[in-house]
Short mmCIF file of N, CA and C in Angstrom, two decimals:
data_model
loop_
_atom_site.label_atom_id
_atom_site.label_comp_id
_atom_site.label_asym_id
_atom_site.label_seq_id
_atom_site.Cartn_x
_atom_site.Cartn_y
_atom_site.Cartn_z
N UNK A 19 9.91 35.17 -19.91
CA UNK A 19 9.25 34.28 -18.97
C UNK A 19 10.25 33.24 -18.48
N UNK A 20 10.09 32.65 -16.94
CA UNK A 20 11.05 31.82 -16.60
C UNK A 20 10.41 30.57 -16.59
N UNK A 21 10.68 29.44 -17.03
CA UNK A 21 10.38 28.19 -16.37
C UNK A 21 10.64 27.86 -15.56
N UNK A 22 10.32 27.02 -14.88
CA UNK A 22 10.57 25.92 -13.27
C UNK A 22 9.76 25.30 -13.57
N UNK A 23 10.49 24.11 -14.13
CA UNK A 23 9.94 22.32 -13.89
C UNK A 23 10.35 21.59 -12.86
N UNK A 24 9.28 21.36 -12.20
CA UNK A 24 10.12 20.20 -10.95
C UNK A 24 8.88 18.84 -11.02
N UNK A 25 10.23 18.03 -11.50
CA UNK A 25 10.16 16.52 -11.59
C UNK A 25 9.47 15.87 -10.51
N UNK A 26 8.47 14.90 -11.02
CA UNK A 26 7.88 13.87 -9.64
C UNK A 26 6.82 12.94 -10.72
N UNK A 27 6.39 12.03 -10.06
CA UNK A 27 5.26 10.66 -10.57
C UNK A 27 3.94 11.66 -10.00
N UNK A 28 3.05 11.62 -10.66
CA UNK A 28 1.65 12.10 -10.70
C UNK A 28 1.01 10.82 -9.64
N UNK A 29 0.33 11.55 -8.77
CA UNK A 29 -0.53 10.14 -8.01
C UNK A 29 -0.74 10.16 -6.60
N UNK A 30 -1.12 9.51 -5.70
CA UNK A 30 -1.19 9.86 -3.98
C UNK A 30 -0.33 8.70 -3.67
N UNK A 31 -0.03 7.76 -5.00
CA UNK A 31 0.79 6.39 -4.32
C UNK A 31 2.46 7.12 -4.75
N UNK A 32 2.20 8.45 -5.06
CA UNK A 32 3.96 8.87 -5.16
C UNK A 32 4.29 9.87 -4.28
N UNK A 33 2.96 10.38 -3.09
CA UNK A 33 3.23 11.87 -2.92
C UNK A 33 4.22 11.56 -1.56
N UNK A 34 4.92 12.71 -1.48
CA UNK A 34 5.97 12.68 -0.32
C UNK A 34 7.01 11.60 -0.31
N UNK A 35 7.24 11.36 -1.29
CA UNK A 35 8.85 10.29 -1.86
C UNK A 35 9.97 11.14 -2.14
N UNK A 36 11.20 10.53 -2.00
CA UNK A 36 12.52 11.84 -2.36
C UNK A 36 12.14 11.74 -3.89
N UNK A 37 11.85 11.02 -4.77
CA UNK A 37 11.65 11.06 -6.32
C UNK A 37 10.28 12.62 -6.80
N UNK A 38 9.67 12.80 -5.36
CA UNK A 38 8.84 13.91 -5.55
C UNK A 38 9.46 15.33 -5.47
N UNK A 39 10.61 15.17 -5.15
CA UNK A 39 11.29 16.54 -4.32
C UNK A 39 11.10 17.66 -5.37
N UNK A 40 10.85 17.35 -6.91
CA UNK A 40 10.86 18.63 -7.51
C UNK A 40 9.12 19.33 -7.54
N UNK A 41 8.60 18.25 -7.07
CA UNK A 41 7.01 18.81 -7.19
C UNK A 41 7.02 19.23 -5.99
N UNK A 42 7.65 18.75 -4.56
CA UNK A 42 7.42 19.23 -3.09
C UNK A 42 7.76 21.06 -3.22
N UNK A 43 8.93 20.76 -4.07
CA UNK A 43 9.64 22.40 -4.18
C UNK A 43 8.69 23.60 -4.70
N UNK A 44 8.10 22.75 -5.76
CA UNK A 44 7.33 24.11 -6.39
C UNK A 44 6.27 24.44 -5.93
N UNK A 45 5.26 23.26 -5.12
CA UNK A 45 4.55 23.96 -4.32
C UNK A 45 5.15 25.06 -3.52
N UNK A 46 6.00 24.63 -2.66
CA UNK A 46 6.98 25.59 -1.82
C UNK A 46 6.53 26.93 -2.17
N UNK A 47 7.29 26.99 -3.57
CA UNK A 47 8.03 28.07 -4.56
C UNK A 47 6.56 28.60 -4.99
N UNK A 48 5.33 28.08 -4.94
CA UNK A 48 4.01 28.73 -5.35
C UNK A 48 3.81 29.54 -3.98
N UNK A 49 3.66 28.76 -3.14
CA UNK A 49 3.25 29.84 -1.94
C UNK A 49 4.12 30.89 -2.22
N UNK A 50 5.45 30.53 -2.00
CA UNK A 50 6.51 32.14 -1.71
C UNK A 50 6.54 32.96 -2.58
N UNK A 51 5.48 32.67 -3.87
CA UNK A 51 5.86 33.61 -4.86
C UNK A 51 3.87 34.07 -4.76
N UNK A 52 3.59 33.37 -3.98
CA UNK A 52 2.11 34.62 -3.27
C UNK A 52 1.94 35.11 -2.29
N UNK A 53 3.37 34.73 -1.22
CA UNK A 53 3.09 36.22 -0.63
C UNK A 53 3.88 37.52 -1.33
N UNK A 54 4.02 37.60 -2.00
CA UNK A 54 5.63 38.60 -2.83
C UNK A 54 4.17 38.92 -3.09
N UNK A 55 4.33 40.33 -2.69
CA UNK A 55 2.80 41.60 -3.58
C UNK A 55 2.81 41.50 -4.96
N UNK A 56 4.15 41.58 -5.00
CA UNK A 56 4.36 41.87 -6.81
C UNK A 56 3.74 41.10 -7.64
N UNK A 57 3.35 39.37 -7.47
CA UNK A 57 2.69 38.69 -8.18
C UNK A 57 1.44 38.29 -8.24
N UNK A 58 0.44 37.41 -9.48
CA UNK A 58 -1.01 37.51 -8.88
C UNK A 58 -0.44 36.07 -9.32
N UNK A 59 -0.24 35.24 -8.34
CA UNK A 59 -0.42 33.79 -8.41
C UNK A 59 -1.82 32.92 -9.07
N UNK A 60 -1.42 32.19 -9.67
CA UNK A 60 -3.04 30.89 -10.08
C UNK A 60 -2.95 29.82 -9.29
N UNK A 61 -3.76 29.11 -9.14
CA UNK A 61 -3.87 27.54 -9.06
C UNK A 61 -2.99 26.85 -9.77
N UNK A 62 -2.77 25.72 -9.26
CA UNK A 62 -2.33 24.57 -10.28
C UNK A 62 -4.08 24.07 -11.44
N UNK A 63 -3.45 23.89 -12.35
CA UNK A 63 -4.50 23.69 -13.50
C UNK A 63 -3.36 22.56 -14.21
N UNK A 64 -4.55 21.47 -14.12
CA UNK A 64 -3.66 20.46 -15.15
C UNK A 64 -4.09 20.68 -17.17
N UNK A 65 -2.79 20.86 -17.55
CA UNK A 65 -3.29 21.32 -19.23
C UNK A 65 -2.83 19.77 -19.79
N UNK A 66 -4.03 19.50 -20.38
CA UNK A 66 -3.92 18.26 -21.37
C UNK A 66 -2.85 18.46 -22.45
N UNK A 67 -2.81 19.58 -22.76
CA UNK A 67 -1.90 19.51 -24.71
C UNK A 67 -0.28 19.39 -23.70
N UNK A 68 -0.22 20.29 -22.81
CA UNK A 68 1.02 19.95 -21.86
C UNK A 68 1.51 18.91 -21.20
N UNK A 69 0.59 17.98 -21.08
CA UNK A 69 0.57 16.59 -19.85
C UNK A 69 1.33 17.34 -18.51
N UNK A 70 0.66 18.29 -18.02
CA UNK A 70 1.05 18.77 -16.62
C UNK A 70 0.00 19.72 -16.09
N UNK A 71 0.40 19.72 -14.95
CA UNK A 71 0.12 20.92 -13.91
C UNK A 71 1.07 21.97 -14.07
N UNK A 72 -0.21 22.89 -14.41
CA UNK A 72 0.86 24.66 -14.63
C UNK A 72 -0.06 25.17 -13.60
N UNK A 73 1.26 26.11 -12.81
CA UNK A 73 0.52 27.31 -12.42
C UNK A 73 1.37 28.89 -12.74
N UNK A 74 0.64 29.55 -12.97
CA UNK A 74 1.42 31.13 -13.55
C UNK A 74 1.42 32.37 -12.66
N UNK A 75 2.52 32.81 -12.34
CA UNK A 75 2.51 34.00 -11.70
C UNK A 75 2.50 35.34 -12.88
N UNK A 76 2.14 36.28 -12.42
CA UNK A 76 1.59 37.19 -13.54
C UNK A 76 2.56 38.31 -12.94
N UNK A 77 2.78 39.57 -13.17
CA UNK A 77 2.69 40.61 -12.93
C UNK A 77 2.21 41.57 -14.26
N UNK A 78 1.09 42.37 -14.16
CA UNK A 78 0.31 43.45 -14.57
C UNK A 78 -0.12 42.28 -15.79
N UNK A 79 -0.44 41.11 -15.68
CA UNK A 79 -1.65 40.53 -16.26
C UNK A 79 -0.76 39.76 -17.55
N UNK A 80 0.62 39.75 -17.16
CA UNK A 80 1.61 39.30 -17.97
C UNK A 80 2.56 37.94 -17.89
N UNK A 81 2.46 37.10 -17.91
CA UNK A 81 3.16 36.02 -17.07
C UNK A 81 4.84 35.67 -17.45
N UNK A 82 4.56 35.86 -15.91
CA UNK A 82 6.42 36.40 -15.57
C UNK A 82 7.09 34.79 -15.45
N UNK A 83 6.48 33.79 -14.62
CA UNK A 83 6.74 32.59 -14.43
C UNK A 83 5.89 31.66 -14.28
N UNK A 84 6.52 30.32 -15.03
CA UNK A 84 5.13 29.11 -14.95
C UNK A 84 6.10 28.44 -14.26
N UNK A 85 5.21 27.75 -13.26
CA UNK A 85 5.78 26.73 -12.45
C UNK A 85 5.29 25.04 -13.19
N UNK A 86 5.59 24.27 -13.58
CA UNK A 86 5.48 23.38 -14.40
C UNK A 86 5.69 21.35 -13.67
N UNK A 87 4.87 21.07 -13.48
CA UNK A 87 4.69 19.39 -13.18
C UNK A 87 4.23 18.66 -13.59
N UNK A 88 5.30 17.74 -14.81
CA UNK A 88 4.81 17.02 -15.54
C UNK A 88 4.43 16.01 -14.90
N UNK A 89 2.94 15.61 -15.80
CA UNK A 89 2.39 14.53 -15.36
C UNK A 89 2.40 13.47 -16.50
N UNK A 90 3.56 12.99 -17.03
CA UNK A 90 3.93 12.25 -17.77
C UNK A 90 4.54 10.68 -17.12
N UNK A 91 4.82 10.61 -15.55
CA UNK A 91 5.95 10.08 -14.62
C UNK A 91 7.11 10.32 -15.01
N UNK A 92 8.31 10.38 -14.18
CA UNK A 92 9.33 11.09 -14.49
C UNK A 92 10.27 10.42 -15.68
N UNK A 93 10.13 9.22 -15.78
CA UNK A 93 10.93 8.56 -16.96
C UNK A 93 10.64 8.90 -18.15
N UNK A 94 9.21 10.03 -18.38
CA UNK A 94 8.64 10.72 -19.86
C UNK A 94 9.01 11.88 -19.73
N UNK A 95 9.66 12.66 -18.55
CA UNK A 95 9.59 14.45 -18.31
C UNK A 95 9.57 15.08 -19.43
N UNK A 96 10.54 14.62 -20.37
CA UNK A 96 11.17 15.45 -21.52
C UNK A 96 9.90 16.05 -22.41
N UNK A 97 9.17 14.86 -23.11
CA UNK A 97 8.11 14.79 -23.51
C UNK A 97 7.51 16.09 -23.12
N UNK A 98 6.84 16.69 -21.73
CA UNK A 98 5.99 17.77 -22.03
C UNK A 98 7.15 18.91 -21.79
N UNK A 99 8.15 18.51 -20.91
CA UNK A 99 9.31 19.87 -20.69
C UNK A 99 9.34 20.49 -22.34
N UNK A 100 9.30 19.50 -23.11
CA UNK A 100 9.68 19.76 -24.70
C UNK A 100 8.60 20.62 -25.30
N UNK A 101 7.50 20.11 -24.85
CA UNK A 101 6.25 20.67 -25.53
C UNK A 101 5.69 21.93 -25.91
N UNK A 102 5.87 22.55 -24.15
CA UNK A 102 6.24 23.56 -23.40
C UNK A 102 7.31 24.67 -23.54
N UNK A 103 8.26 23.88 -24.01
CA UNK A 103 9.84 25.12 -24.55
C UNK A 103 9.07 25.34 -25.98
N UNK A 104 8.51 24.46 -27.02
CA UNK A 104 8.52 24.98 -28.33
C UNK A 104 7.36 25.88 -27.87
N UNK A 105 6.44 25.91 -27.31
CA UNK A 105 5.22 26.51 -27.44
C UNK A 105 5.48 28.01 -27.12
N UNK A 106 6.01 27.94 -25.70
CA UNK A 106 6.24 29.49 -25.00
C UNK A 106 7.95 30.17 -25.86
N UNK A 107 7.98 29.19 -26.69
CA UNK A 107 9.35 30.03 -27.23
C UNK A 107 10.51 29.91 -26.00
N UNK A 108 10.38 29.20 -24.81
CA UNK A 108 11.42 29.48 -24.06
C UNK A 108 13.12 29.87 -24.18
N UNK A 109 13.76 30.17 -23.92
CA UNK A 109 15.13 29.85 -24.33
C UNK A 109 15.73 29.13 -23.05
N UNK A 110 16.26 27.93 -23.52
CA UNK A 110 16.31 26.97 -22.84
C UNK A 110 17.76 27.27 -21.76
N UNK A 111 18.74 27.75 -22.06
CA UNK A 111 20.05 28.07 -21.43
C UNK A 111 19.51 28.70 -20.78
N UNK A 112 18.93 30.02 -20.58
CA UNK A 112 18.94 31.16 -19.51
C UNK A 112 17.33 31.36 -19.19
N UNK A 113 16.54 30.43 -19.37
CA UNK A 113 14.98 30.24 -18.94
C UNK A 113 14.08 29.20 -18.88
N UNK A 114 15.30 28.38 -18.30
CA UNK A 114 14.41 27.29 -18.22
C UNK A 114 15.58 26.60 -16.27
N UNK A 115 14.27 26.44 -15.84
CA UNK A 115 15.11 25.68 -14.56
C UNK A 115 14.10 24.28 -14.35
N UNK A 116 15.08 22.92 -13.97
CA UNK A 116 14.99 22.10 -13.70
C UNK A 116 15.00 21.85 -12.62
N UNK A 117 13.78 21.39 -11.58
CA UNK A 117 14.08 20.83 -10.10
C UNK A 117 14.10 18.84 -9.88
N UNK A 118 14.70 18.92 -9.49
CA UNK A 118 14.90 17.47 -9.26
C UNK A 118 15.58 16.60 -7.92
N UNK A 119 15.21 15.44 -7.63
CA UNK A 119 16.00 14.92 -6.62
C UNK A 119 17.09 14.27 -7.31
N UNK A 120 18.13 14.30 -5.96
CA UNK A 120 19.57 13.46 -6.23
C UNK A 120 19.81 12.55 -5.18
N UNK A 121 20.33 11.16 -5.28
CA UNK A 121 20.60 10.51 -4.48
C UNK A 121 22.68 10.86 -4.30
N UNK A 122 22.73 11.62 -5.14
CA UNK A 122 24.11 11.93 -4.80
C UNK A 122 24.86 12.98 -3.63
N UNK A 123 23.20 13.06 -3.26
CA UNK A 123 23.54 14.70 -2.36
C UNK A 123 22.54 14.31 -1.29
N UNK A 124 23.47 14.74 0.36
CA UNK A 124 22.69 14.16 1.50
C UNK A 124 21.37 14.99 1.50
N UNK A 125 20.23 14.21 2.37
CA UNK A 125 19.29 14.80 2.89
C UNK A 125 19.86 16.06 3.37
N UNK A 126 18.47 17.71 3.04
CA UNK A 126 19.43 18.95 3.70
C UNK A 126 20.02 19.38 3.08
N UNK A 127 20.79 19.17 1.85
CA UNK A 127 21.78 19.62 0.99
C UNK A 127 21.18 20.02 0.03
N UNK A 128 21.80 21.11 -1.20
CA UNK A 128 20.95 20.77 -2.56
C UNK A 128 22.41 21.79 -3.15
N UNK A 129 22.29 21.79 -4.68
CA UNK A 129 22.94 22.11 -5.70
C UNK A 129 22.31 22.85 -7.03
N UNK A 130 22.76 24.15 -6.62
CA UNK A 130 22.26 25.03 -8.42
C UNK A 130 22.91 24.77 -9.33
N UNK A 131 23.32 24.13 -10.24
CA UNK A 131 24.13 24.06 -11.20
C UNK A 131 23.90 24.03 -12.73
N UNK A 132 24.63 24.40 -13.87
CA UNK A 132 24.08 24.29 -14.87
C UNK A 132 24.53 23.21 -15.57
N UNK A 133 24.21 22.57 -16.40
CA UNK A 133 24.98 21.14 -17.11
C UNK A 133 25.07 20.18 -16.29
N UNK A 134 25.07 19.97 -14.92
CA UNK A 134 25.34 19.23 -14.17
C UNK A 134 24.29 18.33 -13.51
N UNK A 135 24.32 16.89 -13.90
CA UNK A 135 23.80 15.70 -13.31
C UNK A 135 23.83 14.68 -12.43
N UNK A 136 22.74 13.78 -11.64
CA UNK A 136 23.68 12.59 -10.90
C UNK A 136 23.82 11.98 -12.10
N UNK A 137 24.71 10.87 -11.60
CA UNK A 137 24.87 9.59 -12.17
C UNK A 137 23.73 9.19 -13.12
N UNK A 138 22.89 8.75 -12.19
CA UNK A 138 21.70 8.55 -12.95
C UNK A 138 20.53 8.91 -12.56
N UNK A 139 19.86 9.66 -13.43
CA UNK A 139 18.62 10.15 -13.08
C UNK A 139 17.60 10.03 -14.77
N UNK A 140 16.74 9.15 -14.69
CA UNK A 140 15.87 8.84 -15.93
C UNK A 140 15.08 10.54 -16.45
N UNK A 141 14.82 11.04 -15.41
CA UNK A 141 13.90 12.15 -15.76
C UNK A 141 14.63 13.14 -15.83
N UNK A 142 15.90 13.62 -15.72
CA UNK A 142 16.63 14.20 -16.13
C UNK A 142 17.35 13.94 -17.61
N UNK A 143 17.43 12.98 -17.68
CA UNK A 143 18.15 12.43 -19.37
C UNK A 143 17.00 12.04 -20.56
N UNK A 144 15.63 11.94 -19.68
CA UNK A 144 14.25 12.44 -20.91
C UNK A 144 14.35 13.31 -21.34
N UNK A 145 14.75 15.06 -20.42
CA UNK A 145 14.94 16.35 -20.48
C UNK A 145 15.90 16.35 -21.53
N UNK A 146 17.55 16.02 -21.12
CA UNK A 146 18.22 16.52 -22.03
C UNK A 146 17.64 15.80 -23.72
N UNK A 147 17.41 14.39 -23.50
CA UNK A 147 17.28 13.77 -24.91
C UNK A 147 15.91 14.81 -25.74
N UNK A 148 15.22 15.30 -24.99
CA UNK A 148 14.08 15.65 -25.70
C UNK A 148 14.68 17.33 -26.20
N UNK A 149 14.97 18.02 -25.27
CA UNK A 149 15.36 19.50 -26.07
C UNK A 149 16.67 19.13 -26.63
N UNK A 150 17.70 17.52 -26.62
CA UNK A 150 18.56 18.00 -27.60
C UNK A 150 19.92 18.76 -26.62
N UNK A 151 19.83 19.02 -25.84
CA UNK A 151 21.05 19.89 -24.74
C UNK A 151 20.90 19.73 -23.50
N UNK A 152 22.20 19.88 -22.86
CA UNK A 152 21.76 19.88 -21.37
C UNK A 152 22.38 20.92 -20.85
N UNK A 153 22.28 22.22 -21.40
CA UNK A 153 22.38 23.29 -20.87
C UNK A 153 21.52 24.09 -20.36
N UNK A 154 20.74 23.57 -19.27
CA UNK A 154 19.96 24.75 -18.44
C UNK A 154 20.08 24.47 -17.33
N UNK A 155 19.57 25.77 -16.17
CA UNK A 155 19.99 25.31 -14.51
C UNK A 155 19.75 24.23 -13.93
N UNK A 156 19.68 23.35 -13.55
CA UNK A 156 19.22 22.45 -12.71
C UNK A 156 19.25 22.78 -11.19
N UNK A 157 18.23 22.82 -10.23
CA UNK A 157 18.44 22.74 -8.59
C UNK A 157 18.02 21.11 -8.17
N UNK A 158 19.18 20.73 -7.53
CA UNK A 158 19.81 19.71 -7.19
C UNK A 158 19.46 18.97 -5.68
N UNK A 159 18.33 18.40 -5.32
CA UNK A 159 17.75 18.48 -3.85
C UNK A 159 18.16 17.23 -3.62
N UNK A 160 19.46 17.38 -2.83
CA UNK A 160 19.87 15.80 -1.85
C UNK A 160 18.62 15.24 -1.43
N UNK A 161 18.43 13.90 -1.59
CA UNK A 161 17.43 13.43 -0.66
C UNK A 161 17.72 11.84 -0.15
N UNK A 162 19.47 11.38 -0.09
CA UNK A 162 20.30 10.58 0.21
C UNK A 162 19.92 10.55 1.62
N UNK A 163 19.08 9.80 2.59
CA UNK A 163 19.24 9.85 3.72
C UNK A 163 18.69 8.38 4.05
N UNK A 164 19.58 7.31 3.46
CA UNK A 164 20.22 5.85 4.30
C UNK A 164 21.36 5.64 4.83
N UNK A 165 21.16 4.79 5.75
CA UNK A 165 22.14 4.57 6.85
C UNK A 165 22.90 3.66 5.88
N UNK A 166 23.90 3.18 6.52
CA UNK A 166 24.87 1.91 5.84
C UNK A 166 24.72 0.67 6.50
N UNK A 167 23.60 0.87 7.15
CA UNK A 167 23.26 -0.14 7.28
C UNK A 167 21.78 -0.85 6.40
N UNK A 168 21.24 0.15 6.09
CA UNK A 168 20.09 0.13 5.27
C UNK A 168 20.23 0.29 3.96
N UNK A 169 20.78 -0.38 3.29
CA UNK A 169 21.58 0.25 1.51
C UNK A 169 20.54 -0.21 0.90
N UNK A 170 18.93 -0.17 0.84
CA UNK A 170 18.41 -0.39 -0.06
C UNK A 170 18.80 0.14 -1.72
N UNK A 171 18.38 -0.41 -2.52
CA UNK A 171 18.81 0.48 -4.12
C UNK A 171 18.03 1.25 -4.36
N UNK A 172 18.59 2.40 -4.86
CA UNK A 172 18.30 3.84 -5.23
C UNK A 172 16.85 3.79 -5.58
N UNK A 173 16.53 2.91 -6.65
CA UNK A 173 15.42 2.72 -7.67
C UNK A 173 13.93 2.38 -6.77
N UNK A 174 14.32 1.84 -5.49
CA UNK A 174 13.34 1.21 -4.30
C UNK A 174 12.86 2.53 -3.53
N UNK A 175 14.21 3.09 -3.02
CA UNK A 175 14.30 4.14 -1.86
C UNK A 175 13.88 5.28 -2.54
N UNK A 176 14.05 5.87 -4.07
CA UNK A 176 13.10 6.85 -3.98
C UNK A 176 11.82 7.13 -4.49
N UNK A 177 11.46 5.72 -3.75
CA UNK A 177 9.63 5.51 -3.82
C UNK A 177 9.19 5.13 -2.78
N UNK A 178 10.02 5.12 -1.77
CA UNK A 178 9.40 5.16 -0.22
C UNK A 178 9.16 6.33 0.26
N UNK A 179 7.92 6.40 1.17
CA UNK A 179 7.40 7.81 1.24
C UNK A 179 8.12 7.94 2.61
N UNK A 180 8.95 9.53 2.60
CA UNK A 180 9.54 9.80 3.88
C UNK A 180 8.99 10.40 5.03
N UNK A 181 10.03 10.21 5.80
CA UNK A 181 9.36 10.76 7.22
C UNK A 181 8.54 12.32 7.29
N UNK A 182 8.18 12.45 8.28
CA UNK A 182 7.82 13.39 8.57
C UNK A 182 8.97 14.92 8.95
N UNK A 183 10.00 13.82 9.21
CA UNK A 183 11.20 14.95 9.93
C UNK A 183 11.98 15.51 8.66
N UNK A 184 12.22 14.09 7.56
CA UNK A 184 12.78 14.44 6.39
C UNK A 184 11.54 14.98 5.04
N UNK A 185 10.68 15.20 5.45
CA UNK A 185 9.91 16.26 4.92
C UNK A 185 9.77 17.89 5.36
N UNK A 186 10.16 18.00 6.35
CA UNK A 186 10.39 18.91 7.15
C UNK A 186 11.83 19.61 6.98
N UNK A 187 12.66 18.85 6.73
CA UNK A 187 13.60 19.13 6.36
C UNK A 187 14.23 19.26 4.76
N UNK A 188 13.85 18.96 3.98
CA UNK A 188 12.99 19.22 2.43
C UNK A 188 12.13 20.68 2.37
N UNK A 189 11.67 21.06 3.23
CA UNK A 189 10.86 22.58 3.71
C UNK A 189 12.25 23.24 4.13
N UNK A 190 12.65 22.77 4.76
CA UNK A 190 13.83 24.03 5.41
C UNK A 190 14.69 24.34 3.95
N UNK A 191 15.19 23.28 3.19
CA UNK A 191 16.31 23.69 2.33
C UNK A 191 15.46 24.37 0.88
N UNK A 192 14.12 24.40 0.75
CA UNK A 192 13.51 24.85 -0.11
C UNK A 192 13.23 26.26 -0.15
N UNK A 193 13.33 26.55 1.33
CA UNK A 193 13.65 28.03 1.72
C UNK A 193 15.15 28.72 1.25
N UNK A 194 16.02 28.40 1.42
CA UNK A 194 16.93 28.79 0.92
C UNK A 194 17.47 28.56 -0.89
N UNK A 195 16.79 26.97 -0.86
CA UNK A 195 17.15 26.98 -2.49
C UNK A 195 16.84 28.51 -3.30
N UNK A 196 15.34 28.79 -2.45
CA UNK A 196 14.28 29.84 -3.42
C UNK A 196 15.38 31.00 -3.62
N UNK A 197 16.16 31.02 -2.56
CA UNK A 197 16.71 32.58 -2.52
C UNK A 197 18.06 32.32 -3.32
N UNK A 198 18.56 31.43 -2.98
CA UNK A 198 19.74 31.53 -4.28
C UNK A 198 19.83 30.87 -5.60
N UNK A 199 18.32 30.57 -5.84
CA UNK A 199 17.82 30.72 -7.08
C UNK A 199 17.50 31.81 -7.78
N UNK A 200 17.22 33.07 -6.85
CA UNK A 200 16.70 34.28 -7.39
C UNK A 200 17.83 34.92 -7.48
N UNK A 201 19.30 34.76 -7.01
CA UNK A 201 20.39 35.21 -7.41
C UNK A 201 20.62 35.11 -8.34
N UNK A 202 20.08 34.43 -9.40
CA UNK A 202 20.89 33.19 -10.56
C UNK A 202 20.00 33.77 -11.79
N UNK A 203 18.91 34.00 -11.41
CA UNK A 203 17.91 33.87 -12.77
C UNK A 203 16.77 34.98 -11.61
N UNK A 204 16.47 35.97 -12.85
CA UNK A 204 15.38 36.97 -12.12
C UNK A 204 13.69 36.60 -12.12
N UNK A 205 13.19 36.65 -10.90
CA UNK A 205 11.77 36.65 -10.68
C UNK A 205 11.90 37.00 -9.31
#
């Protein structure tokens, strides 16, 4: 089974912020993995013992991938990411993927990488502190799009809810993340 956790604050006062970009993705990544015949997609279902929203793609009544959104806010991720690896047995190096925003990477951009972090990201370093390693994929969604003239701090800007164009454009690169994600790790 594969994981995909993508990071975001639970709430309508967080939805459509670059700090949401890993929950924007997996919706994404739910649709595209119901039109694919091959899978019988679920709902999102929030599981209490998990503190998240799971939803499971199946094939022949078997679940191939959980798409995973903790609803812990992102400064707790680790907490149910953790919960979740002991339960399903995951193996965390080669089955487990992390989605997340970066202020290190422009709007439009994004990064598959394994081991690899911004600077600072709280809900990323819950992750590693809680399984103990930071060896699993991470996809890396720029969502850096201030001017220099506008340098608000990081901690402000990704809790402002974005445009319409840079949501739109968050859709375009989620299309491609999907596909050279499926290069990387099979589903």
């Amino acid at each position: 089974m594969l994981l995909i956790v993508g990071l975001g604050n639970p709430g309508s006062k967080y939805e459509n912020t670059p700090h949401n970009a890993g929950y924007l993705f997996l919706d994404q990544l739910r649709e595209f993995l119901g039109w694919d015949t091959l899978y019988s997609v679920g709902d999102w279902e929030e599981d209490k013992m998990f503190e998240s929203q799971i939803c499971k793609a199946r094939v022949g009544g078997e679940t191939k991938v959980m798409l995973v959104k903790p609803l812990t806010f992102m400064n707790a991720s680790g907490r149910a990411v953790s919960k979740i690896v002991k339960k399903f047995e995951v193996r965390v190096s080669s089955g487990l993927v992390v989605v997340h925003d970066d202020l290190d990477i422009k709007l439009g951009q994004y990064k598959l990488q394994r081991a690899k972090s911004p600077k600072a990201h709280n809900g990323i370093t819950s992750v590693e502190l809680s399984l103990g390693t930071n060896d699993f994929l991470r996809l890396r969604i720029g969502v850096e799009n201030r001017s220099e003239n506008n340098r608000i701090p990081g901690e402000d800007y990704v809790l402002n809810k974005m445009s319409q164009e840079e949501l739109d454009t968050l859709k375009e690169i989620g299309t491609d993340a999907t596909k050279s994600l499926r290069t990387l790790v099979e589903f």
